[in-house]
């Protein structure tokens, strides 16, 4: 069942044909696996992402979505968990095994784990986490995440080591999945990421794409932040800076929202809407909403 908000935004979608074509081109080529959609607040970034998600569905492409909010400040582990859950828990058994080991007191890992531990416990030699272990050893085992957020207190492992090992295990699992099926990952409202999460995404997750460790995957990052100026990144990125709507765009939008307008009133309303909103898509939508509310109240009063 289609979300009503999603359906409405699809019906009202205008003016982003060039950006959508660039997205489809990115899907068809491995030349630039990253796309950054950026613009000021209200410029239609989320609506464009919804249209891209719809395109993935039409092409039967698997996708994952992470949206940052003021109340949902996803860290690196939350990002990996969300991608895993969207792709399928069964593809990330080794990663989930390690997540549980680091967070659930008394958890016995299914995959061999061997490393030095400081604290009240010692991991048995056959239970220890080794980078030499074969991730495929637990590929056929369905392991559920305990979803504990706080690392276990009886296992003293530095955060940097825990993050590194979890990232490596996640990338290994993801690479195995990508060997058989492509994936598109959407990040929305990236300006709300913490600095630590942003650094991890670029230095670890996206860098694995740039270096060819992860293939058959595309990322779309949407937000108010412009693409990095680093030349080593620019050759991998398709940029989509969103600009205000023009008169023709507003007219097309009005035709969708108010189809019974005659040409004269359509031209007048287009001019007034452009003057009042400066082409900001969110303001255009609100202005037309107000017009329709007024029109409806007049009909009701009459």
CSV table of C-alpha atoms in Angstrom, one decimal:
chain,number,residue,atom,x,y,z
A,1,UNK,CA,0.0,0.0,0.0
A,2,UNK,CA,1.4,3.4,-1.0
A,3,UNK,CA,1.9,6.0,1.7
A,4,UNK,CA,-0.6,8.9,1.1
A,5,UNK,CA,2.2,11.5,1.5
A,6,UNK,CA,4.4,9.6,-0.9
A,7,UNK,CA,1.6,9.3,-3.4
A,8,UNK,CA,0.8,13.0,-3.2
A,9,UNK,CA,4.4,14.1,-3.7
A,10,UNK,CA,4.7,11.8,-6.8
A,11,UNK,CA,1.6,13.4,-8.3
A,12,UNK,CA,2.8,16.9,-7.7
A,13,UNK,CA,6.4,16.2,-8.8
A,14,UNK,CA,7.6,18.9,-11.3
A,15,UNK,CA,10.8,20.5,-12.6
A,16,UNK,CA,13.3,17.8,-11.5
A,17,UNK,CA,13.5,15.9,-14.8
A,18,UNK,CA,17.2,16.7,-15.3
A,19,UNK,CA,18.1,15.5,-11.8
A,20,UNK,CA,16.0,12.3,-12.3
A,21,UNK,CA,17.6,11.6,-15.6
A,22,UNK,CA,21.1,12.0,-14.0
A,23,UNK,CA,20.0,9.5,-11.3
A,24,UNK,CA,18.9,7.0,-13.9
A,25,UNK,CA,22.2,7.5,-15.8
A,26,UNK,CA,24.1,6.8,-12.5
A,27,UNK,CA,22.2,3.6,-12.1
A,28,UNK,CA,23.1,2.4,-15.6
A,29,UNK,CA,26.9,3.1,-15.1
A,30,UNK,CA,29.6,2.3,-12.6
A,31,UNK,CA,31.5,5.5,-13.5
A,32,UNK,CA,30.0,7.7,-10.7
A,33,UNK,CA,28.5,5.6,-7.9
A,34,UNK,CA,27.7,8.6,-5.7
A,35,UNK,CA,25.1,11.3,-6.2
A,36,UNK,CA,24.7,14.4,-4.0
A,37,UNK,CA,21.4,16.3,-4.0
A,38,UNK,CA,21.7,19.6,-2.3
A,39,UNK,CA,19.8,22.9,-1.8
A,40,UNK,CA,18.3,25.2,0.7
A,41,UNK,CA,15.4,24.2,2.9
A,42,UNK,CA,12.1,23.8,1.0
A,43,UNK,CA,13.8,23.2,-2.4
A,44,UNK,CA,12.2,19.8,-2.9
A,45,UNK,CA,15.1,17.5,-2.0
A,46,UNK,CA,12.9,15.0,-0.2
A,47,UNK,CA,10.3,15.0,-3.0
A,48,UNK,CA,13.0,14.2,-5.5
A,49,UNK,CA,14.3,11.4,-3.3
A,50,UNK,CA,10.8,10.0,-3.1
A,51,UNK,CA,10.7,10.0,-6.9
A,52,UNK,CA,14.1,8.3,-7.1
A,53,UNK,CA,12.8,5.6,-4.6
A,54,UNK,CA,9.8,5.2,-6.9
A,55,UNK,CA,12.1,4.7,-9.9
A,56,UNK,CA,14.0,2.0,-8.0
A,57,UNK,CA,10.7,0.2,-7.4
A,58,UNK,CA,9.9,0.4,-11.1
A,59,UNK,CA,13.3,-1.0,-12.0
A,60,UNK,CA,12.9,-3.7,-9.2
A,61,UNK,CA,16.1,-2.5,-7.5
A,62,UNK,CA,16.7,-3.2,-3.9
A,63,UNK,CA,17.1,0.0,-1.8
A,64,UNK,CA,17.9,1.1,1.7
A,65,UNK,CA,16.8,4.5,3.3
A,66,UNK,CA,18.2,6.4,6.2
A,67,UNK,CA,16.7,9.7,7.2
A,68,UNK,CA,18.3,11.9,9.9
A,69,UNK,CA,16.0,13.9,12.1
A,70,UNK,CA,16.4,16.1,15.2
A,71,UNK,CA,15.1,13.1,17.1
A,72,UNK,CA,16.8,10.4,15.1
A,73,UNK,CA,20.6,11.1,15.1
A,74,UNK,CA,21.8,7.8,13.7
A,75,UNK,CA,25.4,6.9,14.5
A,76,UNK,CA,27.6,4.6,12.5
A,77,UNK,CA,26.1,1.5,14.0
A,78,UNK,CA,22.5,2.6,13.5
A,79,UNK,CA,23.4,3.3,9.8
A,80,UNK,CA,24.8,-0.2,9.4
A,81,UNK,CA,21.8,-1.8,11.2
A,82,UNK,CA,19.3,0.1,9.0
A,83,UNK,CA,21.0,-0.9,5.8
A,84,UNK,CA,21.1,-4.5,7.0
A,85,UNK,CA,17.4,-4.5,8.0
A,86,UNK,CA,16.4,-3.0,4.6
A,87,UNK,CA,18.4,-5.4,2.6
A,88,UNK,CA,17.6,-8.5,4.7
A,89,UNK,CA,18.8,-9.8,8.0
A,90,UNK,CA,19.7,-13.1,6.5
A,91,UNK,CA,22.5,-11.5,4.5
A,92,UNK,CA,24.4,-10.1,7.5
A,93,UNK,CA,24.6,-13.0,10.0
A,94,UNK,CA,28.3,-12.5,10.6
A,95,UNK,CA,27.9,-8.7,11.2
A,96,UNK,CA,24.9,-9.3,13.5
A,97,UNK,CA,26.9,-12.0,15.4
A,98,UNK,CA,29.6,-9.5,16.2
A,99,UNK,CA,27.1,-6.7,17.1
A,100,UNK,CA,25.5,-9.1,19.6
A,101,UNK,CA,28.9,-10.1,21.0
A,102,UNK,CA,29.9,-6.5,21.7
A,103,UNK,CA,26.5,-5.5,23.2
A,104,UNK,CA,24.8,-8.5,24.9
A,105,UNK,CA,26.4,-9.8,28.1
A,106,UNK,CA,27.1,-13.5,28.0
A,107,UNK,CA,26.5,-13.8,24.2
A,108,UNK,CA,28.4,-16.7,22.6
A,109,UNK,CA,29.5,-15.7,19.1
A,110,UNK,CA,28.8,-18.2,16.3
A,111,UNK,CA,31.8,-17.1,14.3
A,112,UNK,CA,35.3,-17.5,15.7
A,113,UNK,CA,36.5,-14.4,17.5
A,114,UNK,CA,40.0,-14.1,18.8
A,115,UNK,CA,41.6,-10.9,20.3
A,116,UNK,CA,43.1,-9.6,23.5
A,117,UNK,CA,40.4,-8.5,26.0
A,118,UNK,CA,40.9,-6.2,29.0
A,119,UNK,CA,38.3,-6.5,31.7
A,120,UNK,CA,36.5,-9.0,33.9
A,121,UNK,CA,36.2,-11.7,31.2
A,122,UNK,CA,38.4,-13.5,28.8
A,123,UNK,CA,37.1,-14.8,25.5
A,124,UNK,CA,37.8,-18.5,25.0
A,125,UNK,CA,40.2,-19.3,22.2
A,126,UNK,CA,37.5,-20.8,20.0
A,127,UNK,CA,35.1,-17.9,20.6
A,128,UNK,CA,37.4,-15.2,20.0
A,129,UNK,CA,36.7,-12.3,16.6
A,130,UNK,CA,39.4,-12.8,14.0
A,131,UNK,CA,39.7,-10.9,10.8
A,132,UNK,CA,40.9,-14.1,9.3
A,133,UNK,CA,37.6,-15.9,10.1
A,134,UNK,CA,35.5,-16.8,7.1
A,135,UNK,CA,32.3,-14.7,7.1
A,136,UNK,CA,30.7,-17.4,5.0
A,137,UNK,CA,30.9,-19.8,7.9
A,138,UNK,CA,27.6,-18.4,9.3
A,139,UNK,CA,26.1,-17.3,6.0
A,140,UNK,CA,23.3,-19.9,6.3
A,141,UNK,CA,22.5,-19.1,9.9
A,142,UNK,CA,19.8,-16.5,10.7
A,143,UNK,CA,21.0,-14.5,13.7
A,144,UNK,CA,18.7,-11.9,15.2
A,145,UNK,CA,20.0,-8.6,16.6
A,146,UNK,CA,19.4,-8.2,20.3
A,147,UNK,CA,19.1,-4.4,19.5
A,148,UNK,CA,21.0,-3.4,22.6
A,149,UNK,CA,22.4,0.1,22.2
A,150,UNK,CA,24.9,0.2,25.0
A,151,UNK,CA,28.1,-1.8,24.7
A,152,UNK,CA,28.5,-4.6,27.3
A,153,UNK,CA,30.3,-3.5,30.5
A,154,UNK,CA,32.2,-6.7,31.1
A,155,UNK,CA,34.1,-6.5,27.8
A,156,UNK,CA,36.7,-3.7,27.7
A,157,UNK,CA,37.3,-3.0,24.0
A,158,UNK,CA,38.2,0.5,22.8
A,159,UNK,CA,35.4,2.2,20.8
A,160,UNK,CA,37.8,2.7,17.9
A,161,UNK,CA,38.6,-1.0,17.7
A,162,UNK,CA,34.9,-2.0,18.1
A,163,UNK,CA,33.9,0.5,15.3
A,164,UNK,CA,36.7,-0.8,13.0
A,165,UNK,CA,35.8,-4.5,13.5
A,166,UNK,CA,32.1,-3.9,13.1
A,167,UNK,CA,32.7,-1.9,10.0
A,168,UNK,CA,34.9,-4.5,8.4
A,169,UNK,CA,32.5,-7.3,9.2
A,170,UNK,CA,29.6,-5.2,7.8
A,171,UNK,CA,31.4,-4.4,4.6
A,172,UNK,CA,32.4,-8.1,4.2
A,173,UNK,CA,28.7,-9.2,4.5
A,174,UNK,CA,27.6,-6.4,2.2
A,175,UNK,CA,30.1,-7.3,-0.4
A,176,UNK,CA,28.9,-10.9,-0.5
A,177,UNK,CA,25.3,-9.7,-1.0
A,178,UNK,CA,26.4,-7.2,-3.8
A,179,UNK,CA,28.1,-10.0,-5.7
A,180,UNK,CA,24.6,-11.3,-6.6
A,181,UNK,CA,22.4,-8.2,-6.5
A,182,UNK,CA,22.7,-4.4,-6.8
A,183,UNK,CA,21.7,-2.0,-4.1
A,184,UNK,CA,20.8,1.7,-3.9
A,185,UNK,CA,21.2,3.5,-0.6
A,186,UNK,CA,19.5,6.8,0.2
A,187,UNK,CA,20.7,9.2,2.9
A,188,UNK,CA,18.3,12.1,3.6
A,189,UNK,CA,18.9,15.3,5.7
A,190,UNK,CA,22.6,14.6,5.9
A,191,UNK,CA,23.2,18.0,7.4
A,192,UNK,CA,21.8,16.6,10.6
A,193,UNK,CA,24.5,14.0,10.9
A,194,UNK,CA,27.0,14.3,13.8
A,195,UNK,CA,30.6,15.1,12.7
A,196,UNK,CA,31.7,11.6,13.9
A,197,UNK,CA,29.0,9.9,11.8
A,198,UNK,CA,29.7,12.0,8.7
A,199,UNK,CA,33.5,11.3,9.0
A,200,UNK,CA,32.8,7.5,9.3
A,201,UNK,CA,30.5,7.6,6.3
A,202,UNK,CA,33.0,9.3,4.1
A,203,UNK,CA,36.2,7.7,5.5
A,204,UNK,CA,34.9,4.2,5.8
A,205,UNK,CA,31.7,3.4,4.1
A,206,UNK,CA,31.9,5.5,0.9
A,207,UNK,CA,35.7,5.1,0.8
A,208,UNK,CA,35.1,1.3,0.4
A,209,UNK,CA,33.1,2.2,-2.7
A,210,UNK,CA,35.7,4.6,-4.1
A,211,UNK,CA,38.4,2.0,-3.6
A,212,UNK,CA,36.5,-0.8,-5.3
A,213,UNK,CA,36.0,-2.9,-2.1
A,214,UNK,CA,32.2,-2.4,-2.5
A,215,UNK,CA,30.9,-2.6,-6.1
A,216,UNK,CA,27.4,-2.9,-7.6
A,217,UNK,CA,26.1,-0.3,-5.1
A,218,UNK,CA,25.0,3.4,-5.5
A,219,UNK,CA,24.6,6.0,-2.8
A,220,UNK,CA,22.4,9.2,-2.9
A,221,UNK,CA,23.1,11.8,-0.3
A,222,UNK,CA,20.5,14.6,0.1
A,223,UNK,CA,20.7,17.6,2.3
A,224,UNK,CA,21.7,21.3,2.6
A,225,UNK,CA,25.5,20.6,2.4
A,226,UNK,CA,27.3,21.0,-1.0
A,227,UNK,CA,29.6,18.2,-2.3
A,228,UNK,CA,33.1,18.1,-1.0
A,229,UNK,CA,35.7,20.1,-2.9
A,230,UNK,CA,38.2,17.3,-2.7
A,231,UNK,CA,39.2,16.5,-6.3
A,232,UNK,CA,39.7,12.8,-5.4
A,233,UNK,CA,36.0,12.6,-4.6
A,234,UNK,CA,34.6,14.8,-7.3
A,235,UNK,CA,35.3,12.3,-10.1
A,236,UNK,CA,33.0,9.8,-8.3
A,237,UNK,CA,30.1,12.2,-7.7
A,238,UNK,CA,27.2,13.3,-9.7
A,239,UNK,CA,26.0,16.7,-8.4
A,240,UNK,CA,22.4,17.8,-8.4
A,241,UNK,CA,22.1,21.3,-6.9
A,242,UNK,CA,18.4,22.2,-6.8
A,243,UNK,CA,17.3,25.7,-8.0
A,244,UNK,CA,14.0,27.6,-7.5
A,245,UNK,CA,11.1,26.7,-9.8
A,246,UNK,CA,10.6,28.9,-12.8
A,247,UNK,CA,7.3,30.3,-14.3
A,248,UNK,CA,6.8,27.3,-16.5
A,249,UNK,CA,7.4,24.9,-13.6
A,250,UNK,CA,4.9,26.7,-11.4
A,251,UNK,CA,2.4,26.7,-14.2
A,252,UNK,CA,2.8,23.0,-14.7
A,253,UNK,CA,2.4,22.5,-10.9
A,254,UNK,CA,-0.8,24.6,-10.9
A,255,UNK,CA,-2.2,22.5,-13.8
A,256,UNK,CA,-1.8,19.5,-11.6
A,257,UNK,CA,-3.3,21.0,-8.5
A,258,UNK,CA,-6.0,23.3,-10.0
A,259,UNK,CA,-6.9,21.7,-13.4
A,260,UNK,CA,-10.1,23.7,-13.9
A,261,UNK,CA,-8.3,27.1,-14.2
A,262,UNK,CA,-8.8,28.8,-17.6
A,263,UNK,CA,-5.7,30.3,-19.4
A,264,UNK,CA,-6.1,33.8,-18.1
A,265,UNK,CA,-6.5,32.8,-14.4
A,266,UNK,CA,-3.7,30.3,-14.8
A,267,UNK,CA,-1.3,33.0,-16.1
A,268,UNK,CA,-2.4,35.4,-13.3
A,269,UNK,CA,-2.0,32.8,-10.5
A,270,UNK,CA,1.4,31.7,-11.9
A,271,UNK,CA,2.6,35.3,-11.8
A,272,UNK,CA,1.3,35.9,-8.3
A,273,UNK,CA,2.7,32.6,-7.0
A,274,UNK,CA,6.1,33.3,-8.4
A,275,UNK,CA,6.2,36.8,-6.9
A,276,UNK,CA,5.1,35.6,-3.5
A,277,UNK,CA,7.4,32.5,-3.2
A,278,UNK,CA,10.5,33.3,-5.4
A,279,UNK,CA,10.1,29.8,-6.7
A,280,UNK,CA,10.7,28.0,-3.5
A,281,UNK,CA,8.9,24.6,-4.0
A,282,UNK,CA,7.7,24.3,-0.4
A,283,UNK,CA,6.3,27.8,-0.4
A,284,UNK,CA,4.7,27.2,-3.8
A,285,UNK,CA,2.9,24.2,-2.4
A,286,UNK,CA,1.8,26.1,0.7
A,287,UNK,CA,0.5,29.0,-1.4
A,288,UNK,CA,-1.5,26.7,-3.7
A,289,UNK,CA,-2.9,24.9,-0.6
A,290,UNK,CA,-4.1,28.2,0.7
A,291,UNK,CA,-5.6,29.1,-2.6
A,292,UNK,CA,-7.5,25.8,-2.7
A,293,UNK,CA,-8.7,26.2,0.9
A,294,UNK,CA,-10.0,29.6,0.0
A,295,UNK,CA,-11.7,28.4,-3.1
A,296,UNK,CA,-13.3,25.5,-1.2
A,297,UNK,CA,-14.6,27.8,1.6
A,298,UNK,CA,-16.1,30.1,-1.0
A,299,UNK,CA,-17.9,27.2,-2.7
A,300,UNK,CA,-19.1,26.0,0.7
A,301,UNK,CA,-20.3,29.4,1.7
A,302,UNK,CA,-22.1,29.9,-1.6
